[in-house]
Short mmCIF file of C-alpha atoms in Angstrom, two decimals:
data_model
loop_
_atom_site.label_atom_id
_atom_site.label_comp_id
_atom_site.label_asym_id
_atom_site.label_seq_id
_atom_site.Cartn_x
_atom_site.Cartn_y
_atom_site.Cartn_z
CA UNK A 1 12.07 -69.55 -195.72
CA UNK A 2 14.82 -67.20 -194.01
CA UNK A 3 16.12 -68.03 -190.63
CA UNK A 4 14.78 -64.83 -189.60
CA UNK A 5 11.53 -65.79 -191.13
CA UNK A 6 10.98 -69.02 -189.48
CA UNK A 7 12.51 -67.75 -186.06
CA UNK A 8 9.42 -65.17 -186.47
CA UNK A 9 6.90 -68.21 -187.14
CA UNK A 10 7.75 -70.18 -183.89
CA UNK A 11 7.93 -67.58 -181.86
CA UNK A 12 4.41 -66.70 -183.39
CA UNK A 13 3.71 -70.25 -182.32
CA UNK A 14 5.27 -70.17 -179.24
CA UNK A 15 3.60 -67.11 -178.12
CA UNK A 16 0.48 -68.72 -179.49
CA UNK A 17 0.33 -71.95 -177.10
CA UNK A 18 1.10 -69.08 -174.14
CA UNK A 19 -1.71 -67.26 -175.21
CA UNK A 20 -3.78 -70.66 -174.59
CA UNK A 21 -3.31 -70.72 -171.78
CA UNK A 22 -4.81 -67.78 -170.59
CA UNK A 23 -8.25 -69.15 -171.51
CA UNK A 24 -7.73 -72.29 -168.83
CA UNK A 25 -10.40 -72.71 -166.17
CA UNK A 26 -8.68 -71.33 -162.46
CA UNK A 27 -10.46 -74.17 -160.78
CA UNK A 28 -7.72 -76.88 -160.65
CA UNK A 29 -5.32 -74.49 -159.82
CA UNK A 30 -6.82 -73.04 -156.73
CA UNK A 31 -6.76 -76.54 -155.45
CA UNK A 32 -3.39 -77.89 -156.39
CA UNK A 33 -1.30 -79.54 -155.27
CA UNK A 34 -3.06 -82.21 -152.94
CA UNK A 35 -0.75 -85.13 -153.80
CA UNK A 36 2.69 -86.00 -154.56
CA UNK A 37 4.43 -84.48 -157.57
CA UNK A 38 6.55 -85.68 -159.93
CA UNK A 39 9.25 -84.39 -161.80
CA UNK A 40 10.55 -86.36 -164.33
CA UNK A 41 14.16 -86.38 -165.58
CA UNK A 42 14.69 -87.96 -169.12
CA UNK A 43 18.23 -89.18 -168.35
CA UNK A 44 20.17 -91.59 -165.60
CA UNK A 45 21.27 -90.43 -162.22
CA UNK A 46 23.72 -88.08 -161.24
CA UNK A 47 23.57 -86.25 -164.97
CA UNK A 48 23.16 -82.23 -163.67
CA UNK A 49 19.54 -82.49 -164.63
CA UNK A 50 19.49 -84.94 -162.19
CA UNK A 51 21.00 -83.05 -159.66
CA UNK A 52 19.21 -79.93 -160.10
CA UNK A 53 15.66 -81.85 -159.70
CA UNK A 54 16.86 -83.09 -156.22
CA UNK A 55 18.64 -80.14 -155.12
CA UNK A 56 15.12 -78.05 -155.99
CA UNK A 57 12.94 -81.07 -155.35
CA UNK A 58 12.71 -80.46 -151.38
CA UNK A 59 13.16 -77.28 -150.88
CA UNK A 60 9.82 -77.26 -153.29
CA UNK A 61 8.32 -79.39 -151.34
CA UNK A 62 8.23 -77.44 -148.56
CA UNK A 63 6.98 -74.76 -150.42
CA UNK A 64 4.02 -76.67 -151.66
CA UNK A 65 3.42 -78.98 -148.93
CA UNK A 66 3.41 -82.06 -150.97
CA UNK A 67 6.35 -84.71 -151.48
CA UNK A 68 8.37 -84.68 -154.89
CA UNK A 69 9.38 -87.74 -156.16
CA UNK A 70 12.18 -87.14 -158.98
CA UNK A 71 11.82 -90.29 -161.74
CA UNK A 72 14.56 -90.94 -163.66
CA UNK A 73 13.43 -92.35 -167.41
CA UNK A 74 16.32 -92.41 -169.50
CA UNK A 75 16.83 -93.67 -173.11
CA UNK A 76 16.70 -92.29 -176.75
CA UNK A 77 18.82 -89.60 -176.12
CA UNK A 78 16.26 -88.40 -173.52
CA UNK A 79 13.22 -88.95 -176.09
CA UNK A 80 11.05 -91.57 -173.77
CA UNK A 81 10.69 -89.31 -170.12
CA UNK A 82 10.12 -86.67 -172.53
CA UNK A 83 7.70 -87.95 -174.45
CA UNK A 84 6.45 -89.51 -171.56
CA UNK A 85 5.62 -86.10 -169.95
CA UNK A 86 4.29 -84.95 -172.94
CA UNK A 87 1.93 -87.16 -173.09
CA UNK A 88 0.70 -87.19 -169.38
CA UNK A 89 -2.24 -85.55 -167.76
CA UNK A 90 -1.97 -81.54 -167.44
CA UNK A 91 -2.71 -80.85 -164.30
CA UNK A 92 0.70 -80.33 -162.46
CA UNK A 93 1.52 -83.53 -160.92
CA UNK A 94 4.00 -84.40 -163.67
CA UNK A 95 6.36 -82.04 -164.68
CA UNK A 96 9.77 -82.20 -166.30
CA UNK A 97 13.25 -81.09 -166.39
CA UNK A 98 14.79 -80.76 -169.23
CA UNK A 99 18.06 -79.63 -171.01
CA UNK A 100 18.49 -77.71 -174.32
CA UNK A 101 18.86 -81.39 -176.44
CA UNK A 102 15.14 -80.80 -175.79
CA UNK A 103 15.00 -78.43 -178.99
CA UNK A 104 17.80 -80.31 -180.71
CA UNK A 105 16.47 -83.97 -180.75
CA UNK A 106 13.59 -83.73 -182.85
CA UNK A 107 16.03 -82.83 -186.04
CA UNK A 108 18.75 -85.09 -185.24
CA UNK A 109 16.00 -88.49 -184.90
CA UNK A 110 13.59 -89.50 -187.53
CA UNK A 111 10.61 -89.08 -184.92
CA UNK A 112 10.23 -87.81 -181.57
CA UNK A 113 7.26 -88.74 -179.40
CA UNK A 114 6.52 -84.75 -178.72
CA UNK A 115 6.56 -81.08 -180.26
CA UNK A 116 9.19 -78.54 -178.82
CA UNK A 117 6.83 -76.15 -179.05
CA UNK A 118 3.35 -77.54 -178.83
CA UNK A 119 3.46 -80.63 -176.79
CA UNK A 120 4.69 -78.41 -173.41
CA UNK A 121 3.96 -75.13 -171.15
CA UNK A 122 7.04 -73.58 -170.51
CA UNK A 123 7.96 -73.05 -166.58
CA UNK A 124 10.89 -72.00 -166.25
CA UNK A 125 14.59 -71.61 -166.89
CA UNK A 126 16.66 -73.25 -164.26
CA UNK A 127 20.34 -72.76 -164.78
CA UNK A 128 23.08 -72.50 -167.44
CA UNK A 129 26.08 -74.39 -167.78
CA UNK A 130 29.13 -72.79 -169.46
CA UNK A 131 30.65 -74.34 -172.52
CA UNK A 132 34.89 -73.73 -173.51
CA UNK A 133 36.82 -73.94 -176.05
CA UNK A 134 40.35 -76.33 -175.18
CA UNK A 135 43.10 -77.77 -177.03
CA UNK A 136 45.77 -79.72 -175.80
CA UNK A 137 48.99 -78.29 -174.49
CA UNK A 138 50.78 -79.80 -177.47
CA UNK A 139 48.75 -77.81 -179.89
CA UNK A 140 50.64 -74.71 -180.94
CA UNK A 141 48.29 -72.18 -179.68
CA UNK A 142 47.76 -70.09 -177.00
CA UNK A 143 44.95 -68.50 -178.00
CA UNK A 144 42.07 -68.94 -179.97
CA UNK A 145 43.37 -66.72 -183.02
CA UNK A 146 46.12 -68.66 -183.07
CA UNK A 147 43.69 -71.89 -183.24
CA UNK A 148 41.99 -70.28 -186.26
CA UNK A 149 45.53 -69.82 -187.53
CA UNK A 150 46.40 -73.15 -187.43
CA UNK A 151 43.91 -74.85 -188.54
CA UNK A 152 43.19 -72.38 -191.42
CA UNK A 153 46.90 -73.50 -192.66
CA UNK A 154 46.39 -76.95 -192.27
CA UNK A 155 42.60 -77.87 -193.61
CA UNK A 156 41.39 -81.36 -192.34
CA UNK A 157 44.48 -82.21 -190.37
CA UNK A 158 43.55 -81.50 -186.94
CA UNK A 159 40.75 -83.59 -185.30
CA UNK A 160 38.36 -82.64 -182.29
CA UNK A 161 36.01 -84.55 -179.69
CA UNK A 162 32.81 -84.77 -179.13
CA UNK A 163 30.94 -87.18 -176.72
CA UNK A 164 29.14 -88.54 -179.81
CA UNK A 165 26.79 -87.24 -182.47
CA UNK A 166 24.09 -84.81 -181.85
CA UNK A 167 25.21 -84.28 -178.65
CA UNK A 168 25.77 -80.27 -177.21
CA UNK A 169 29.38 -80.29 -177.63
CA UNK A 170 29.54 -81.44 -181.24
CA UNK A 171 26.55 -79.09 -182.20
CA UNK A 172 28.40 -76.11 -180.82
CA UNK A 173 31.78 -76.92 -182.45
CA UNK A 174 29.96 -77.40 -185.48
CA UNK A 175 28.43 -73.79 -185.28
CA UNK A 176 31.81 -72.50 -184.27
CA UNK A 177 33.07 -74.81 -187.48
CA UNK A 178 30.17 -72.46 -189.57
CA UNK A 179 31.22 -69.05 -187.91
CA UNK A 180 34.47 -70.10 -188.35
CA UNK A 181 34.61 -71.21 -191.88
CA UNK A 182 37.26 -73.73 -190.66
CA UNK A 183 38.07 -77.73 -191.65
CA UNK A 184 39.11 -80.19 -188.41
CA UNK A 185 37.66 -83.43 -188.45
CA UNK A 186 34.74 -84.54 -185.80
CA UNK A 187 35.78 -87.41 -183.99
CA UNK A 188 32.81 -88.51 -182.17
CA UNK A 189 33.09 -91.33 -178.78
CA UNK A 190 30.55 -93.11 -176.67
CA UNK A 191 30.78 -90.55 -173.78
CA UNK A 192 33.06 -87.84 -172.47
CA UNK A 193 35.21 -90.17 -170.79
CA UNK A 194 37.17 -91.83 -173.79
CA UNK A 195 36.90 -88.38 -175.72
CA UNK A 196 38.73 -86.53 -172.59
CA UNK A 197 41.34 -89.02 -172.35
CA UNK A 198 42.30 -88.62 -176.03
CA UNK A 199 42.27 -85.20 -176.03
CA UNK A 200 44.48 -85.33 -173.05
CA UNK A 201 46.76 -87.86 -174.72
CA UNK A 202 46.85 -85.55 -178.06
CA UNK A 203 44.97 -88.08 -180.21
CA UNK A 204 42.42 -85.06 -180.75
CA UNK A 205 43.99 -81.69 -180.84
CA UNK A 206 40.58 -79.79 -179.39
CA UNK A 207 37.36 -79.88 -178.28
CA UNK A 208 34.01 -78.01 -176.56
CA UNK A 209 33.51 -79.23 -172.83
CA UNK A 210 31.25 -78.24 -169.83
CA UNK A 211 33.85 -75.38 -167.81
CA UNK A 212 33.34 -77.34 -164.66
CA UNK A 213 34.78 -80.42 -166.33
CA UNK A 214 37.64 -77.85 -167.77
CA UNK A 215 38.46 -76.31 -164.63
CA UNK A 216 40.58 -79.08 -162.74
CA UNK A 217 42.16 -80.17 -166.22
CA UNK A 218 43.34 -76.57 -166.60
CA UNK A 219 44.48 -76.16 -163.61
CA UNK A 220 46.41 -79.49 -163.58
CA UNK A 221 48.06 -77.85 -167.01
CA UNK A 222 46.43 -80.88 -168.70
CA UNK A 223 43.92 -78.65 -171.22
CA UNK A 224 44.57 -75.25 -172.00
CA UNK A 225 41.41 -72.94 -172.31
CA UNK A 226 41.31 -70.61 -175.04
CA UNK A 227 37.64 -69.23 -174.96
CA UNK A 228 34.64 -69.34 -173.33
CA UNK A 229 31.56 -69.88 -175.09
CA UNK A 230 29.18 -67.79 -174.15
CA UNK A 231 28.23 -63.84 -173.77
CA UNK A 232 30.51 -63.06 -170.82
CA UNK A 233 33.61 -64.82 -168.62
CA UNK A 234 33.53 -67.45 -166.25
CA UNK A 235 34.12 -66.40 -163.04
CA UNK A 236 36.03 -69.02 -162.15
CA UNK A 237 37.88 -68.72 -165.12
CA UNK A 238 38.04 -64.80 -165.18
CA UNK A 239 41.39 -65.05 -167.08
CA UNK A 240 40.03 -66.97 -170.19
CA UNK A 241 38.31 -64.63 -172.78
CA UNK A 242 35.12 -64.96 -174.40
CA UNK A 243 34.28 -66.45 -178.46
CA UNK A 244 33.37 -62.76 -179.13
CA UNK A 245 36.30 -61.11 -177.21
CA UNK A 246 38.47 -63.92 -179.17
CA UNK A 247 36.47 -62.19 -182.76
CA UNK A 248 34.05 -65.21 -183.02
CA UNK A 249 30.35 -63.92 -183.45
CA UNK A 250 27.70 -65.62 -183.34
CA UNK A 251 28.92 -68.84 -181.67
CA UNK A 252 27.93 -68.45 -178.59
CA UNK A 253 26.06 -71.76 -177.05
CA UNK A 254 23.24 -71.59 -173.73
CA UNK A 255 23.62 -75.01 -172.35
CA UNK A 256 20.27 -74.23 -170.66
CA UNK A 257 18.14 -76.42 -168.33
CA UNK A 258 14.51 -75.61 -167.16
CA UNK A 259 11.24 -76.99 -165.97
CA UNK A 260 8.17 -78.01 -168.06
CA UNK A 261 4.75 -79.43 -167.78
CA UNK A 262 2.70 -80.63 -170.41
CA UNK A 263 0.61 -78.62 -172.22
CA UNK A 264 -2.79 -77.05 -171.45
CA UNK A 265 -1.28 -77.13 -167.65
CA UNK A 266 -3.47 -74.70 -165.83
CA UNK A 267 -1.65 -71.10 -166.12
CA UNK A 268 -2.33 -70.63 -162.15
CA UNK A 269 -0.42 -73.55 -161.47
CA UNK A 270 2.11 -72.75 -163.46
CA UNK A 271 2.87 -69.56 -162.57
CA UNK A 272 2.73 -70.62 -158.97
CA UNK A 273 5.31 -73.09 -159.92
CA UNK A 274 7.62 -70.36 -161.62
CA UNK A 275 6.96 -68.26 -158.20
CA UNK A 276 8.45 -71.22 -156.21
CA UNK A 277 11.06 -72.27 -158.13
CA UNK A 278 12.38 -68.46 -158.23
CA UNK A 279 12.13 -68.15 -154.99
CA UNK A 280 14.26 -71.04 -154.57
CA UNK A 281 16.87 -70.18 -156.76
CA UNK A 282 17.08 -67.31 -154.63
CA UNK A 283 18.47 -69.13 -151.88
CA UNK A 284 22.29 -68.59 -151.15
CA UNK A 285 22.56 -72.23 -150.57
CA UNK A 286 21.33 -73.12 -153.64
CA UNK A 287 23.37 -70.83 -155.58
CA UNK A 288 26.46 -72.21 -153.69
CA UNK A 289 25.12 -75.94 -154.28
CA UNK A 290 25.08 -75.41 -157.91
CA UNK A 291 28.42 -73.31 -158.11
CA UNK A 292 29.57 -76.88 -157.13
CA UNK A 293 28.19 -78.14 -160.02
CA UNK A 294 29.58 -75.84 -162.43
CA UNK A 295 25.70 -74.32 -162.86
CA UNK A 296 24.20 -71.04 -162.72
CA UNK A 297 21.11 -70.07 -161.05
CA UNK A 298 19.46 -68.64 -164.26
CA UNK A 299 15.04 -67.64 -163.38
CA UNK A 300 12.96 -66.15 -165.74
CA UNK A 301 9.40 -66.26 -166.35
CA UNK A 302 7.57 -69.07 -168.71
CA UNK A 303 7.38 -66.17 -171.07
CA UNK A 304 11.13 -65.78 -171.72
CA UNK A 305 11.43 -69.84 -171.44
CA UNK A 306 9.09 -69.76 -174.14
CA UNK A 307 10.60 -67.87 -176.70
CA UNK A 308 14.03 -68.46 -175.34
CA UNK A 309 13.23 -72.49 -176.70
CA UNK A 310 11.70 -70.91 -179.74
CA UNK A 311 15.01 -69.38 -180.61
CA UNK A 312 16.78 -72.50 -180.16
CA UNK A 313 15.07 -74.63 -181.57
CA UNK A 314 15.26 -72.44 -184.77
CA UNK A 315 18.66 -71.97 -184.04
CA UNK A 316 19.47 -75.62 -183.88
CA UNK A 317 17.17 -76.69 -186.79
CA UNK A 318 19.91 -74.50 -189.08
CA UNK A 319 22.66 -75.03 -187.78
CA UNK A 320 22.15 -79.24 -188.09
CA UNK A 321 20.50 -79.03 -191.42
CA UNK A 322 23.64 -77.11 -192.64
CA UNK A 323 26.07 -79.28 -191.35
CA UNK A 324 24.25 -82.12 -192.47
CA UNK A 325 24.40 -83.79 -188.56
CA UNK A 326 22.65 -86.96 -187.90
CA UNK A 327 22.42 -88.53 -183.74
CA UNK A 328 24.40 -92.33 -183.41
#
């Protein structure tokens, strides 16, 4: 089957489970909520899909007049509080926030306890985090065309980071690696930390990291920044250019995160959630909180969610089956 074939089917899907939902009695929703909710976040404290449950949890709250209680379940990669949502009741008192290894676990783990794009009802998008492209300052480039040069010239002898297998930043260097066509060795660590440090220290020669984590580092001349990976510049980065600008198609990597809710959740309740939570990210203070983080207030309706995960998760499925990529 063609990529363009199978992105067709899941979006079929996709659109399929939305259509479901349509057909769900109104009664629960007109009554909701009446206790606390919670949202569930499938990794530890202080991760940024930690922070953007409790920066949204209570201005929600006072939207909907009930508490929110934000439950950290880490483990698996984030595979246990998601399958743990999947597999709770649907009637809006457990919901989840998610990030976009949601659509990338199930091929990188023999199981997962839950279906990208059965087992939940899309909310809502939340907010994006920017990706770059940095070497180190010993590299010799200064841009990425120069990168492209280099390691074109010199096959296998440059290395980059990654905070371990399976994880974002080694998944979008390895689609650059496919758009690219170039060979430079994954090095993958336990965590950002030790892979920062090494690329800092020259061990590694490049890697893919969140721009907020970029920012200080290039601005301390410790990294320098040779793309950004998405569809248009950082603003706080106006300066760098984009993969496309740079003459990389194709590359370009949404580190989304968004709110679900299992599936067969009410579509009145869900739509009053989406109506909340855009209101919300509405909010100047919001926006500025998250600027902090290095975020982007990013609403849409569970309709673009929807086949926004459909097209990653198609997406992802190629690009991990190609490059043969299997989680720690």
């Amino acid at each position: 089957m063609t990529f363009d074939k199978l992105l067709a089917t899941l979006r079929a899907i996709a659109c399929g489970a939305a259509a479901a939902l349509l057909t769900t009695a109104p009664a629960a929703a007109a009554s909701w909520p009446t206790r606390p909710i919670t949202i569930v976040v499938p990794y530890t404290a202080g991760t940024s899909m930690d922070t953007l449950a409790r920066i949204i949890g209570p201005k929600l709250s006072q939207k909907l007049g009930q508490p929110i209680i934000v439950e950290n379940r880490p483990g698996a990669s984030g595979n246990i509080g998601t399958g743990y949502v999947a597999h709770a009741k649907p009637d809006g008192y457990t919901l989840l926030m998610t990030v976009i290894t949601f659509v990338m676990n199930p091929q990188l783990h023999k199981s997962v306890p839950y279906d990208p794009l059965t087992s939940f009802t899309p909310i809502g998008r939340v907010a994006d985090g920017a990706l770059v492209f940095a070497v180190n300052p010993g590299f010799p480039a200064h841009t990425l065309t120069e990168a492209l040069a280099a390691f074109r010239a010199h096959p296998g002898k440059y290395a980059y980071a990654s905070p371990g297998n399976g994880t974002p930043q080694h998944l979008a260097m390895e689609l650059f690696k496919l758009h690219t066509g170039v060979d430079i060795m994954h090095v993958p660590y336990s965590g950002s930390a030790g892979a920062i440090t090494d690329l800092l220290g020259g061990q590694v020669q490049a890697m893919i990291l969140p721009a907020n984590t970029a920012l200080p580092l290039k601005q301390a001349g410790k990294v320098r920044v040779l793309a950004a990976a998405q569809q248009q510049r950082i603003p706080v980065m106006h300066d760098v250019p984009t993969l496309a600008e740079s003459g990389v198609h194709g590359a370009d990597v949404s580190l989304w995160f968004g709110m679900m809710a299992p599936a067969r959740t009410p579509t009145g309740i869900v739509e009053r959630l989406n109506h909340e939570i855009n209101q919300i990210l509405a909010m100047p203070e919001i926006k500025a909180s998250l600027d902090k983080q290095g975020l982007t207030v990013a609403p849409d309706t569970p309709k673009e969610f929807g086949a926004l995960i459909a097209s990653d998760y198609a997406r992802w499925t190629e690009v991990i089956k190609k490059a043969g990529i299997k989680a720690n």
